[in-house]
Amino acid sequence: MRSITRAGLRAIGLLAATGALCAAATVPAMADEPGTTWQPELSEGTGNGVVVSPDGARFDRSTAFGAPADEGDTESSADPAEVVPTGLLTLAPRTLDTPTREVDSRLVADTPPGSTASVDVRGKRAGGGWTEWIPAQDSRTELPEAVTKVQGRLVLTATGAADPTVRELTLTATPGSGAESEPVTEAAPRSYSVFATREGLVGGTTANGHKIVDRDRFVALPSRRALSANGKTDYSVKVCAPNGRCAIAPVWDIGPWNTKDDYWNPSNQREMWKDLPQGVPQAAAARNGHNGGKDQFGRRVANPAGIDLGDGIFWDVLGLKDNSQVQVDYLWTGSQRLSAIRTEGAPDIQILARPEAGAESVGIAVDATEVPVQCTSGAFVRIGDGQYLPATAFTGLPGDVPACDAAAPSAPAASSPAAPTAPDASAAPSAPGTPAAPRRPAPRNSPAPGTSAAPAVPDASAAAGGSPAPAPAVPTAPSGATPSAPAPSSSTPSAPSAATGPGAGAPAAGGATAGTPSPGSTTATTPATGVPSGDNQAARVTPGSAQRAPSGTS
C-alpha cells in the first residue's frame, strides 16, 4: 500500500494565491497487494509531544522535546540553530502469521506548512531484542532481518504556526520469501571508544519524555534510531571509564550535536554521514575538519562528543570529573543472550568484581536493563570479564547458561570493519544528506561559563606541535573489557584545547593496555582523580556548567 496524506501546500506562490493551509492528496491503495494489514489504535499509543483525541493524534507543543536553546542555564552555541519541536507516539506491536522484512505505512494526516508526519518501524528479532527504529522512506520500511513481530511509531514535527494531526495509520507487512531469521552464533555487541560529556539539565525533559532528576542515570546518543521509550530499556549501553568502572544504562535522550548520526552502524547503513567510517561520530570528525568543522545543523562543533551521560552516571558511577574518552558497548547490536535484571525497587544494582558477596563494586546496572549473560559461577552470573551480578537479580535466565569453569571463551567479536579514522580536513567531502537549514537547539556540554569553545583544527596533534596522532586500530567488541586509559598530560592547561587528549572518536586499540586494570583485577581504583582530561571542555562539578538544551530531532 502507498501513502495517503493530506499534506500542506509547499509552494510559496501557491500558498500566497490560495491562502490555504493544507490540501488533500490521495494515492489509491493497490488492492491486489498481498500482506497482513492493520490499523494500530492511536489511543493506545504512548509518547511525548503527541495528544490523542477522537480527531486523531495531534502534535502537542507543550510536551514536545525540541526546547528553545535559551532554556535554563545553558550556554548557546556560536552558531544557534532553529529548533524542530518533535513528538513521538509509540504504538502497540503486532504479531504476524508469516515473517516479513518490508512494512508499508499509509498515513492520513493534516500537515500544515512547517509541519511533518512520518513513521518509524522496528521488528522483534528471533533472539528476543528489537531492531533499531527505521524511518519509512516513500512509505516503505525495509527491516534488517525477517521478523514476525513489528511495531510502528509516529513522528510529528512543527515549526510553523499550525500543528499536524494524524487521523489514521495503516500498516501492511509484506510476507517474506523465507522463515524468520534464526539466531546467529553469539557475537559481542559493537564497541567503540568515543568522547563523553555530561548532560546535566536537571528539571528538563529528554526526547522520550523523561523528566531529568538530580544524579540521573541514563545516556543520550545522537540518533532516534536507538531511543528507548520513557521508562523502557530496549536500547541500553555499557559504558566504561578509563579507571575501569562501568555502567549499564538505557538510552533516553537524543544528542549530543547531531540527531541522525548512528555512527555505530556500518557506513552504508548510517542515516547521515555515509562518508565517515563506522565507529567515528561526526562530531569527532568535525574536529578534524569534516563538514567544515560543523554538525548537521551548521553549528561549529566545540567538542567531539559521541555520547552524553546523565549526572549520576558521569559523577557517581564512573567517577568522572571532566569529559573523557570512554568505551561504549551498544548492547542491542550484538547477538549475545541478554537477560533483564530487577532491583526490587532500587534504581540500580552493583556489579561486583568477583563472584562472591561483599566483593568490591566495579559499577552498576540500571533497573530493567538487559545485560549480557556469559556463564554462572555458583550463585552469581558473569556479565563481563571481572563483572558479576547475583543470579537472584535476574527476572529469568536461559536454561542452557553454562558454568563459568566449563564455559567457552568470551563471545567472539562481531566482524570488525575497516579501522575508522576521522577524515583529514583537506580531503573531507561534503556530507551527503545534510539538511538545507539548521534546525536544532544549542548542544549539550557547551564550554563552561567563562571559557570559549576551542576552534576546530585539521589535526589535533599537529596543533599541539607534536607528532601526528597514530592511526586508530581496528575496533574490538570486548565483553566487559575496560578502555585503555590515555596518559594524563603533565600539566593542566588554563583553558581547554582541541589539541589535548586522544584522537577523538577513534576506537580503542584492542581493549586494556598498560595502566588499565586487567579483567578481574582486585586492585582498587580511585574514581575521578587522575582521570585523563581527553579533549575536554571543562565539565565541572558545579550546577549549570557543561550543559545544553534538550535535543530535538527532525
Coordinates of C-alpha atoms in Angstrom, one line a residue:
M1 CA 0.0 0.0 0.0
R2 CA 1.0 3.6 -0.5
S3 CA 0.7 6.8 1.4
I4 CA -2.4 8.8 1.6
T5 CA -1.6 12.2 3.1
R6 CA -3.5 15.5 3.4
A7 CA -0.3 17.4 3.2
G8 CA 0.4 21.2 3.5
L9 CA 0.9 23.0 0.2
R10 CA 4.6 23.7 0.0
A11 CA 4.8 26.0 -3.0
I12 CA 5.1 29.6 -1.7
G13 CA 3.4 31.1 -4.7
L14 CA 0.5 28.7 -4.5
L15 CA 0.1 29.4 -0.8
A16 CA 0.0 33.1 -1.5
A17 CA -2.6 32.6 -4.2
T18 CA -4.8 30.3 -2.3
G19 CA -4.2 31.1 1.4
A20 CA -4.9 27.5 2.2
L21 CA -3.1 25.7 5.0
C22 CA -3.3 22.3 3.6
A23 CA -4.6 20.3 0.6
A24 CA -5.8 16.7 0.1
A25 CA -3.7 14.3 -2.0
T26 CA -4.8 10.8 -2.4
V27 CA -3.0 7.9 -3.9
P28 CA -5.2 4.8 -4.1
A29 CA -4.0 1.6 -2.4
M30 CA -3.1 -1.3 -4.5
A31 CA -5.9 -3.8 -3.8
D32 CA -4.0 -6.8 -5.1
E33 CA -1.0 -6.2 -2.9
P34 CA -0.6 -9.2 -0.5
G35 CA 0.3 -9.0 3.1
T36 CA -1.1 -8.5 6.6
T37 CA -2.8 -5.1 7.0
W38 CA -3.9 -3.5 10.3
Q39 CA -4.6 -0.1 11.8
P40 CA -2.9 0.5 15.1
E41 CA -5.2 2.1 17.7
L42 CA -3.8 5.6 18.2
S43 CA -5.4 6.0 21.6
E44 CA -3.3 3.1 22.9
G45 CA 0.0 4.7 21.9
T46 CA 2.4 6.3 24.4
G47 CA 5.0 9.0 24.0
N48 CA 5.9 12.6 24.3
G49 CA 4.7 15.6 22.3
V50 CA 1.5 14.0 21.0
V51 CA -2.0 14.1 22.3
V52 CA -4.6 11.7 21.1
S53 CA -8.3 12.7 20.8
P54 CA -11.3 11.4 18.8
D55 CA -10.0 13.5 15.9
G56 CA -6.6 11.7 15.9
A57 CA -3.1 12.1 17.1
R58 CA -2.3 15.8 17.4
F59 CA 1.1 17.4 17.9
D60 CA 1.4 18.9 21.4
R61 CA 3.9 21.8 21.7
S62 CA 3.7 21.9 25.4
T63 CA 5.3 18.4 25.7
A64 CA 7.4 18.3 22.5
F65 CA 11.1 17.8 23.2
G66 CA 12.7 20.4 20.9
A67 CA 13.1 23.0 23.7
P68 CA 14.4 26.5 22.9
A69 CA 18.1 27.0 23.0
D70 CA 17.9 29.6 25.8
E71 CA 16.0 27.4 28.2
G72 CA 17.6 27.1 31.6
D73 CA 21.3 27.8 32.4
T74 CA 22.5 26.8 29.1
E75 CA 25.4 28.2 27.1
S76 CA 24.3 28.9 23.5
S77 CA 26.2 27.6 20.5
A78 CA 28.3 30.1 18.5
D79 CA 26.0 29.1 15.6
P80 CA 22.5 28.8 17.0
A81 CA 20.2 26.6 15.1
E82 CA 16.4 26.7 14.6
V83 CA 14.6 24.2 16.8
V84 CA 12.4 21.5 15.5
P85 CA 9.9 20.6 18.2
T86 CA 9.2 16.9 17.8
G87 CA 6.7 14.4 19.2
L88 CA 6.8 10.7 19.2
L89 CA 3.9 8.2 19.7
T90 CA 4.9 4.6 20.1
L91 CA 2.1 2.3 19.0
A92 CA 1.2 -1.3 20.1
P93 CA 3.2 -4.1 18.4
R94 CA 1.6 -6.6 16.0
T95 CA 2.4 -10.3 15.8
L96 CA 2.3 -11.7 12.3
D97 CA 1.4 -15.1 11.0
T98 CA 4.3 -15.0 8.5
P99 CA 7.7 -13.4 8.6
T100 CA 8.3 -10.1 6.9
R101 CA 11.2 -7.7 6.1
E102 CA 9.1 -5.0 4.5
V103 CA 6.4 -2.8 6.0
D104 CA 4.3 -0.3 4.1
S105 CA 2.8 2.7 6.0
R106 CA -0.1 4.7 4.9
L107 CA -0.9 7.9 6.8
V108 CA -4.0 10.1 6.6
A109 CA -2.8 13.3 8.1
D110 CA -3.2 17.1 8.2
T111 CA 0.3 18.6 7.8
P112 CA 0.1 22.4 7.6
P113 CA 3.1 24.4 6.3
G114 CA 6.1 23.9 8.5
S115 CA 4.9 20.5 9.9
T116 CA 5.6 16.9 9.1
A117 CA 4.1 13.5 9.9
S118 CA 6.1 10.3 9.4
V119 CA 6.5 6.7 10.6
D120 CA 9.4 4.7 12.1
V121 CA 9.1 0.9 12.2
R122 CA 11.1 -1.8 14.0
G123 CA 10.9 -5.6 14.4
K124 CA 11.5 -8.1 17.1
R125 CA 14.5 -10.3 16.5
A126 CA 14.4 -14.1 16.9
G127 CA 16.9 -13.7 19.7
G128 CA 14.4 -11.5 21.7
G129 CA 15.7 -8.0 21.1
W130 CA 14.4 -5.3 18.8
T131 CA 16.0 -4.0 15.7
E132 CA 16.6 -0.2 15.6
W133 CA 13.8 2.1 14.6
I134 CA 14.0 2.5 10.8
P135 CA 12.4 5.7 9.3
A136 CA 10.0 4.9 6.4
Q137 CA 11.2 6.0 3.0
D138 CA 8.5 6.8 0.5
S139 CA 6.1 5.0 2.8
R140 CA 8.1 1.8 2.9
T141 CA 10.4 0.4 5.6
E142 CA 12.9 -2.4 5.0
L143 CA 13.9 -4.2 8.2
P144 CA 17.4 -5.7 8.6
E145 CA 16.1 -9.2 9.0
A146 CA 12.9 -11.2 8.8
V147 CA 10.7 -10.9 11.8
T148 CA 7.2 -11.9 13.0
K149 CA 6.5 -9.0 15.3
V150 CA 6.6 -5.4 14.2
Q151 CA 5.9 -2.0 15.8
G152 CA 5.2 1.5 14.5
R153 CA 6.0 4.9 15.9
L154 CA 4.5 8.2 14.7
V155 CA 6.9 11.2 14.4
L156 CA 5.3 14.6 14.3
T157 CA 7.2 17.9 13.9
A158 CA 6.1 21.5 13.7
T159 CA 8.0 24.8 13.2
G160 CA 5.1 26.8 11.7
A161 CA 2.0 28.3 13.3
A162 CA -0.3 25.2 12.9
D163 CA 0.1 21.7 14.2
P164 CA 0.0 18.4 12.3
T165 CA -2.7 15.8 13.1
V166 CA -2.6 12.1 12.1
R167 CA -6.2 10.8 11.5
E168 CA -5.3 7.3 10.6
L169 CA -2.3 5.0 10.2
T170 CA -2.5 1.7 8.2
L171 CA 0.5 -0.7 8.2
T172 CA 0.9 -3.6 5.8
A173 CA 3.6 -6.3 6.3
T174 CA 4.6 -8.0 3.1
P175 CA 5.3 -11.7 3.5
G176 CA 9.0 -12.6 3.2
S177 CA 10.3 -15.4 1.0
G178 CA 11.9 -17.3 3.9
A179 CA 11.4 -18.1 7.5
E180 CA 12.1 -15.9 10.4
S181 CA 15.8 -15.3 10.8
E182 CA 17.4 -17.8 13.2
P183 CA 19.6 -16.5 16.0
V184 CA 23.2 -16.4 14.7
T185 CA 26.3 -17.5 16.5
E186 CA 26.8 -15.4 19.5
A187 CA 28.9 -12.3 18.9
A188 CA 29.7 -9.4 21.2
P189 CA 28.0 -6.0 20.5
R190 CA 29.7 -3.3 18.6
S191 CA 32.1 -1.4 20.9
Y192 CA 33.9 1.9 20.3
S193 CA 35.9 4.4 22.2
V194 CA 34.2 7.8 22.0
F195 CA 34.3 11.1 23.8
A196 CA 31.7 11.5 26.6
T197 CA 30.2 14.7 28.0
R198 CA 27.9 15.4 30.9
E199 CA 24.2 16.1 30.1
G200 CA 23.1 18.0 33.2
L201 CA 19.8 19.8 32.5
V202 CA 18.2 18.7 35.8
G203 CA 14.5 19.5 35.6
G204 CA 14.4 19.3 31.8
T205 CA 12.8 16.7 29.7
T206 CA 14.5 14.2 27.5
A207 CA 13.5 13.2 23.9
N208 CA 11.4 10.3 25.2
G209 CA 9.6 12.4 27.8
H210 CA 11.6 11.5 30.9
K211 CA 11.9 14.3 33.5
I212 CA 15.5 14.6 34.4
V213 CA 16.2 14.4 38.1
D214 CA 19.2 15.1 40.2
R215 CA 22.0 12.5 39.7
D216 CA 20.0 10.8 36.9
R217 CA 21.2 7.6 35.3
F218 CA 20.7 7.4 31.6
V219 CA 22.6 8.2 28.4
A220 CA 22.0 10.1 25.1
L221 CA 23.1 9.0 21.6
P222 CA 22.9 11.2 18.5
S223 CA 20.1 9.2 16.7
R224 CA 16.5 8.4 17.5
R225 CA 17.0 5.0 15.9
A226 CA 18.1 3.7 19.3
L227 CA 15.9 5.8 21.6
S228 CA 14.0 3.8 24.2
A229 CA 10.5 4.8 25.2
N230 CA 10.1 6.5 28.6
G231 CA 10.7 4.0 31.4
K232 CA 11.8 1.3 28.9
T233 CA 15.3 -0.2 28.3
D234 CA 15.0 -1.6 24.8
Y235 CA 18.2 0.2 23.9
S236 CA 21.0 0.2 26.5
V237 CA 24.7 0.6 26.5
K238 CA 27.6 -0.4 28.7
V239 CA 30.0 2.5 29.2
C240 CA 33.3 2.1 30.9
A241 CA 35.6 4.8 32.1
P242 CA 39.5 4.7 31.9
N243 CA 39.5 3.9 35.6
G244 CA 37.8 0.6 35.0
R245 CA 34.3 1.5 36.3
C246 CA 31.3 0.7 34.1
A247 CA 27.6 1.4 33.9
I248 CA 24.8 -0.3 32.0
A249 CA 22.2 2.3 31.4
P250 CA 19.3 3.0 29.0
V251 CA 19.3 5.4 26.0
W252 CA 16.6 8.0 26.9
D253 CA 17.7 11.1 25.0
I254 CA 19.0 12.2 21.6
G255 CA 22.3 14.0 21.2
P256 CA 24.8 15.5 21.6
W257 CA 25.2 17.7 18.5
N258 CA 23.6 15.6 15.7
T259 CA 20.3 13.8 15.7
K260 CA 20.8 11.4 12.6
D261 CA 24.3 10.1 13.4
D262 CA 24.0 6.4 14.2
Y263 CA 27.8 6.1 13.9
W264 CA 27.9 2.6 15.4
N265 CA 26.3 1.3 12.2
P266 CA 28.2 0.4 9.0
S267 CA 28.8 3.4 6.8
N268 CA 26.3 2.4 4.1
Q269 CA 23.6 2.0 6.8
R270 CA 24.1 5.3 8.6
E271 CA 21.2 7.7 8.3
M272 CA 23.6 10.5 7.6
W273 CA 27.4 10.9 7.1
K274 CA 27.8 7.8 5.0
D275 CA 31.2 9.1 4.0
L276 CA 32.5 8.5 7.6
P277 CA 34.0 5.2 8.8
Q278 CA 31.9 3.1 11.2
G279 CA 32.6 4.0 14.8
V280 CA 33.5 7.6 14.2
P281 CA 30.9 10.2 15.5
Q282 CA 30.5 13.1 13.1
A283 CA 31.3 15.5 15.9
A284 CA 34.7 13.8 16.3
A285 CA 35.3 14.0 12.6
A286 CA 34.2 17.7 12.5
R287 CA 37.0 18.4 14.9
N288 CA 39.4 17.3 12.2
G289 CA 37.6 19.5 9.6
H290 CA 34.8 17.2 8.3
N291 CA 31.8 19.3 7.0
G292 CA 33.8 22.4 7.6
G293 CA 34.0 21.7 11.3
K294 CA 30.2 21.9 11.7
D295 CA 27.4 19.5 12.7
Q296 CA 24.3 18.7 10.6
F297 CA 22.7 22.0 11.6
G298 CA 25.7 24.2 10.6
R299 CA 26.9 24.8 14.2
R300 CA 30.6 24.9 15.0
V301 CA 31.4 21.7 16.9
A302 CA 33.0 22.6 20.2
N303 CA 33.9 19.1 21.3
P304 CA 34.0 15.6 19.7
A305 CA 31.3 14.1 21.9
G306 CA 29.6 10.8 20.7
I307 CA 27.6 10.2 23.9
D308 CA 26.1 12.2 26.7
L309 CA 25.9 10.8 30.3
G310 CA 23.4 11.6 33.0
D311 CA 25.0 13.2 36.0
G312 CA 24.6 10.1 38.2
I313 CA 26.5 8.1 35.6
F314 CA 29.1 10.7 35.0
W315 CA 29.9 11.6 38.6
D316 CA 28.7 8.9 40.9
V317 CA 29.1 5.7 38.9
L318 CA 32.1 6.4 36.6
G319 CA 33.7 8.9 39.0
L320 CA 34.5 11.4 36.2
K321 CA 35.3 15.0 37.0
D322 CA 36.0 16.0 33.4
N323 CA 34.9 15.0 29.9
S324 CA 36.7 11.8 28.8
Q325 CA 37.2 9.1 26.3
V326 CA 35.1 6.1 27.3
Q327 CA 34.5 2.6 25.9
V328 CA 30.9 2.0 24.8
D329 CA 29.2 -1.3 24.1
Y330 CA 26.0 -0.8 22.1
L331 CA 24.3 -3.8 23.6
W332 CA 21.4 -4.2 21.1
T333 CA 23.8 -4.6 18.2
G334 CA 25.3 -8.0 19.3
S335 CA 23.8 -11.5 19.3
Q336 CA 24.8 -12.4 22.8
R337 CA 22.0 -13.5 25.0
L338 CA 20.6 -10.7 27.1
S339 CA 18.6 -11.1 30.3
A340 CA 16.7 -8.4 32.2
I341 CA 17.6 -7.5 35.8
R342 CA 15.3 -6.5 38.6
T343 CA 16.4 -4.4 41.6
E344 CA 13.4 -4.8 43.9
G345 CA 12.6 -1.1 43.9
A346 CA 16.2 0.2 43.9
P347 CA 17.3 2.3 40.9
D348 CA 20.2 0.0 40.1
I349 CA 22.3 -2.9 41.3
Q350 CA 26.0 -3.1 42.0
I351 CA 28.3 -5.0 39.6
L352 CA 30.9 -7.0 41.6
A353 CA 34.5 -7.7 40.7
R354 CA 34.3 -11.3 41.9
P355 CA 31.5 -13.9 42.3
E356 CA 31.2 -13.5 46.0
A357 CA 29.1 -11.5 48.4
G358 CA 30.9 -8.4 49.6
A359 CA 33.3 -8.1 46.6
E360 CA 34.1 -4.6 45.6
S361 CA 31.8 -2.8 43.2
V362 CA 33.1 -2.0 39.7
G363 CA 30.0 -0.3 38.5
I364 CA 26.2 -0.6 38.3
A365 CA 23.4 -1.8 36.1
V366 CA 20.2 0.3 35.9
D367 CA 17.0 -1.4 36.8
A368 CA 15.3 -3.4 34.0
T369 CA 18.2 -3.1 31.6
E370 CA 19.1 -6.3 29.7
V371 CA 22.6 -7.3 30.3
P372 CA 24.9 -9.9 28.6
V373 CA 24.8 -13.4 30.2
Q374 CA 28.0 -15.3 29.8
C375 CA 28.0 -18.1 32.4
T376 CA 27.3 -18.9 36.0
S377 CA 29.6 -19.1 39.0
G378 CA 27.8 -20.5 41.9
A379 CA 25.1 -18.0 42.9
F380 CA 26.5 -15.4 40.5
V381 CA 26.3 -14.7 36.8
R382 CA 29.2 -13.3 34.8
I383 CA 28.2 -10.5 32.6
G384 CA 31.7 -9.4 31.5
D385 CA 35.4 -10.0 32.4
G386 CA 35.7 -9.4 36.1
Q387 CA 32.0 -8.4 36.3
Y388 CA 29.3 -10.4 38.2
L389 CA 25.7 -10.0 39.3
P390 CA 23.8 -12.2 41.7
A391 CA 21.6 -14.7 39.9
T392 CA 18.7 -13.5 42.1
A393 CA 19.0 -10.1 40.3
F394 CA 17.6 -11.6 37.0
T395 CA 13.9 -11.9 36.1
G396 CA 14.8 -15.1 34.3
L397 CA 17.9 -16.8 32.9
P398 CA 18.1 -19.0 29.8
G399 CA 18.1 -22.7 30.7
D400 CA 21.4 -23.5 28.9
V401 CA 23.7 -21.0 30.5
P402 CA 27.0 -22.9 31.1
A403 CA 29.0 -22.9 34.3
C404 CA 32.0 -20.4 34.1
D405 CA 34.6 -23.1 34.7
A406 CA 33.2 -25.1 31.7
A407 CA 32.3 -22.1 29.5
A408 CA 34.0 -21.4 26.3
P409 CA 36.0 -18.2 25.9
S410 CA 34.1 -14.9 25.8
A411 CA 31.8 -14.5 22.8
P412 CA 33.8 -13.6 19.6
A413 CA 33.7 -10.0 18.5
A414 CA 31.4 -9.1 15.7
S415 CA 33.2 -8.8 12.3
S416 CA 35.3 -5.7 12.5
P417 CA 35.0 -3.0 9.9
A418 CA 38.0 -1.2 8.5
A419 CA 39.8 0.8 11.0
P420 CA 37.9 4.1 11.4
T421 CA 39.8 7.3 11.1
A422 CA 38.5 10.8 11.2
P423 CA 38.8 12.2 7.7
D424 CA 41.5 14.8 7.0
A425 CA 40.2 18.3 6.7
S426 CA 41.8 18.7 3.3
A427 CA 40.0 15.7 1.8
A428 CA 36.8 15.7 3.7
P429 CA 33.8 15.7 1.3
S430 CA 30.6 17.4 1.9
A431 CA 28.4 15.2 4.0
P432 CA 25.5 13.8 1.9
G433 CA 22.0 14.4 3.1
T434 CA 22.8 17.5 5.2
P435 CA 19.6 19.5 5.7
A436 CA 19.4 22.7 3.9
A437 CA 18.7 24.7 7.0
P438 CA 19.8 24.1 10.6
R439 CA 17.0 23.0 12.9
R440 CA 18.4 22.3 16.3
P441 CA 18.9 23.8 19.7
A442 CA 22.3 24.5 21.2
P443 CA 24.5 21.5 22.0
R444 CA 24.9 19.7 25.3
N445 CA 28.1 20.5 27.2
S446 CA 28.8 23.9 25.8
P447 CA 32.0 25.3 27.3
A448 CA 31.7 26.1 30.9
P449 CA 30.8 29.7 31.7
G450 CA 33.8 32.0 31.3
T451 CA 35.5 29.8 28.7
S452 CA 35.3 29.8 24.9
A453 CA 34.9 26.9 22.6
A454 CA 38.1 25.6 21.2
P455 CA 38.3 26.1 17.4
A456 CA 38.2 23.2 15.1
V457 CA 41.6 22.3 13.8
P458 CA 42.6 19.9 11.0
D459 CA 44.7 17.7 13.2
A460 CA 44.8 17.9 17.0
S461 CA 48.3 16.5 17.3
A462 CA 49.7 18.9 14.8
A463 CA 48.1 21.8 16.6
A464 CA 49.9 20.8 19.7
G465 CA 53.2 20.8 17.9
G466 CA 53.7 17.1 18.4
S467 CA 53.9 14.2 16.1
P468 CA 50.8 13.2 14.2
A469 CA 48.4 11.0 16.1
P470 CA 48.8 7.3 15.4
A471 CA 46.2 5.7 13.2
P472 CA 43.5 4.1 15.3
A473 CA 43.3 0.3 15.5
V474 CA 40.5 -1.8 14.3
P475 CA 37.7 -1.6 16.8
T476 CA 37.1 -4.5 19.1
A477 CA 34.0 -5.7 20.8
P478 CA 35.3 -6.8 24.2
S479 CA 32.9 -8.3 26.7
G480 CA 33.4 -6.2 29.8
A481 CA 36.9 -5.0 28.8
T482 CA 37.8 -1.6 30.0
P483 CA 39.0 1.1 27.7
S484 CA 42.7 1.9 27.5
A485 CA 43.5 5.0 29.6
P486 CA 45.3 7.8 27.7
A487 CA 48.2 9.2 29.7
P488 CA 47.3 12.4 31.5
S489 CA 49.2 15.5 30.5
S490 CA 52.0 16.7 32.7
S491 CA 50.3 20.0 33.2
T492 CA 46.8 21.2 33.2
P493 CA 46.1 23.9 30.7
S494 CA 44.3 27.0 31.8
A495 CA 41.8 26.6 29.0
P496 CA 40.5 23.5 27.2
S497 CA 42.1 22.8 23.9
A498 CA 41.3 20.6 21.0
A499 CA 44.9 19.5 20.9
T500 CA 44.7 17.6 24.1
G501 CA 43.9 14.0 24.7
P502 CA 43.5 11.0 22.4
G503 CA 42.2 11.1 18.9
A504 CA 38.5 11.8 19.3
G505 CA 36.2 9.1 18.2
A506 CA 39.0 6.6 17.5
P507 CA 38.3 3.1 18.6
A508 CA 40.4 1.8 21.4
A509 CA 43.3 -0.4 20.4
G510 CA 42.1 -3.9 21.4
G511 CA 40.9 -3.3 24.9
A512 CA 43.0 -3.0 28.1
T513 CA 46.6 -1.8 27.9
A514 CA 49.2 -0.9 30.5
G515 CA 47.8 1.3 33.1
T516 CA 44.4 -0.2 32.9
P517 CA 43.3 -2.8 35.5
S518 CA 43.3 -6.2 33.9
P519 CA 39.9 -8.0 33.8
G520 CA 39.0 -9.4 37.2
S521 CA 41.8 -7.4 39.0
T522 CA 41.0 -6.5 42.6
T523 CA 43.3 -3.5 42.5
A524 CA 41.3 -0.6 43.8
T525 CA 41.0 2.4 41.5
T526 CA 40.3 5.9 42.7
P527 CA 37.3 7.4 40.9
A528 CA 37.7 10.8 39.3
T529 CA 41.3 11.6 40.4
G530 CA 43.8 11.1 37.7
V531 CA 41.2 10.6 35.0
P532 CA 42.6 11.9 31.8
S533 CA 41.0 15.0 30.6
G534 CA 41.0 13.9 27.0
D535 CA 39.8 16.6 24.6
N536 CA 38.0 18.2 27.4
Q537 CA 35.6 21.2 27.5
A538 CA 35.9 21.7 31.3
A539 CA 32.9 19.9 32.7
R540 CA 33.0 20.8 36.3
V541 CA 31.1 19.6 39.4
T542 CA 29.1 22.8 39.5
P543 CA 25.4 23.1 38.6
G544 CA 24.8 24.7 35.3
S545 CA 28.1 24.0 33.7
A546 CA 28.7 21.6 30.8
Q547 CA 25.1 21.6 29.8
R548 CA 23.0 22.3 26.8
A549 CA 19.3 22.5 25.9
P550 CA 17.4 19.3 25.4
S551 CA 17.7 17.6 22.0
G552 CA 15.1 17.6 19.4
T553 CA 15.2 15.8 16.1
S554 CA 13.9 16.1 12.6

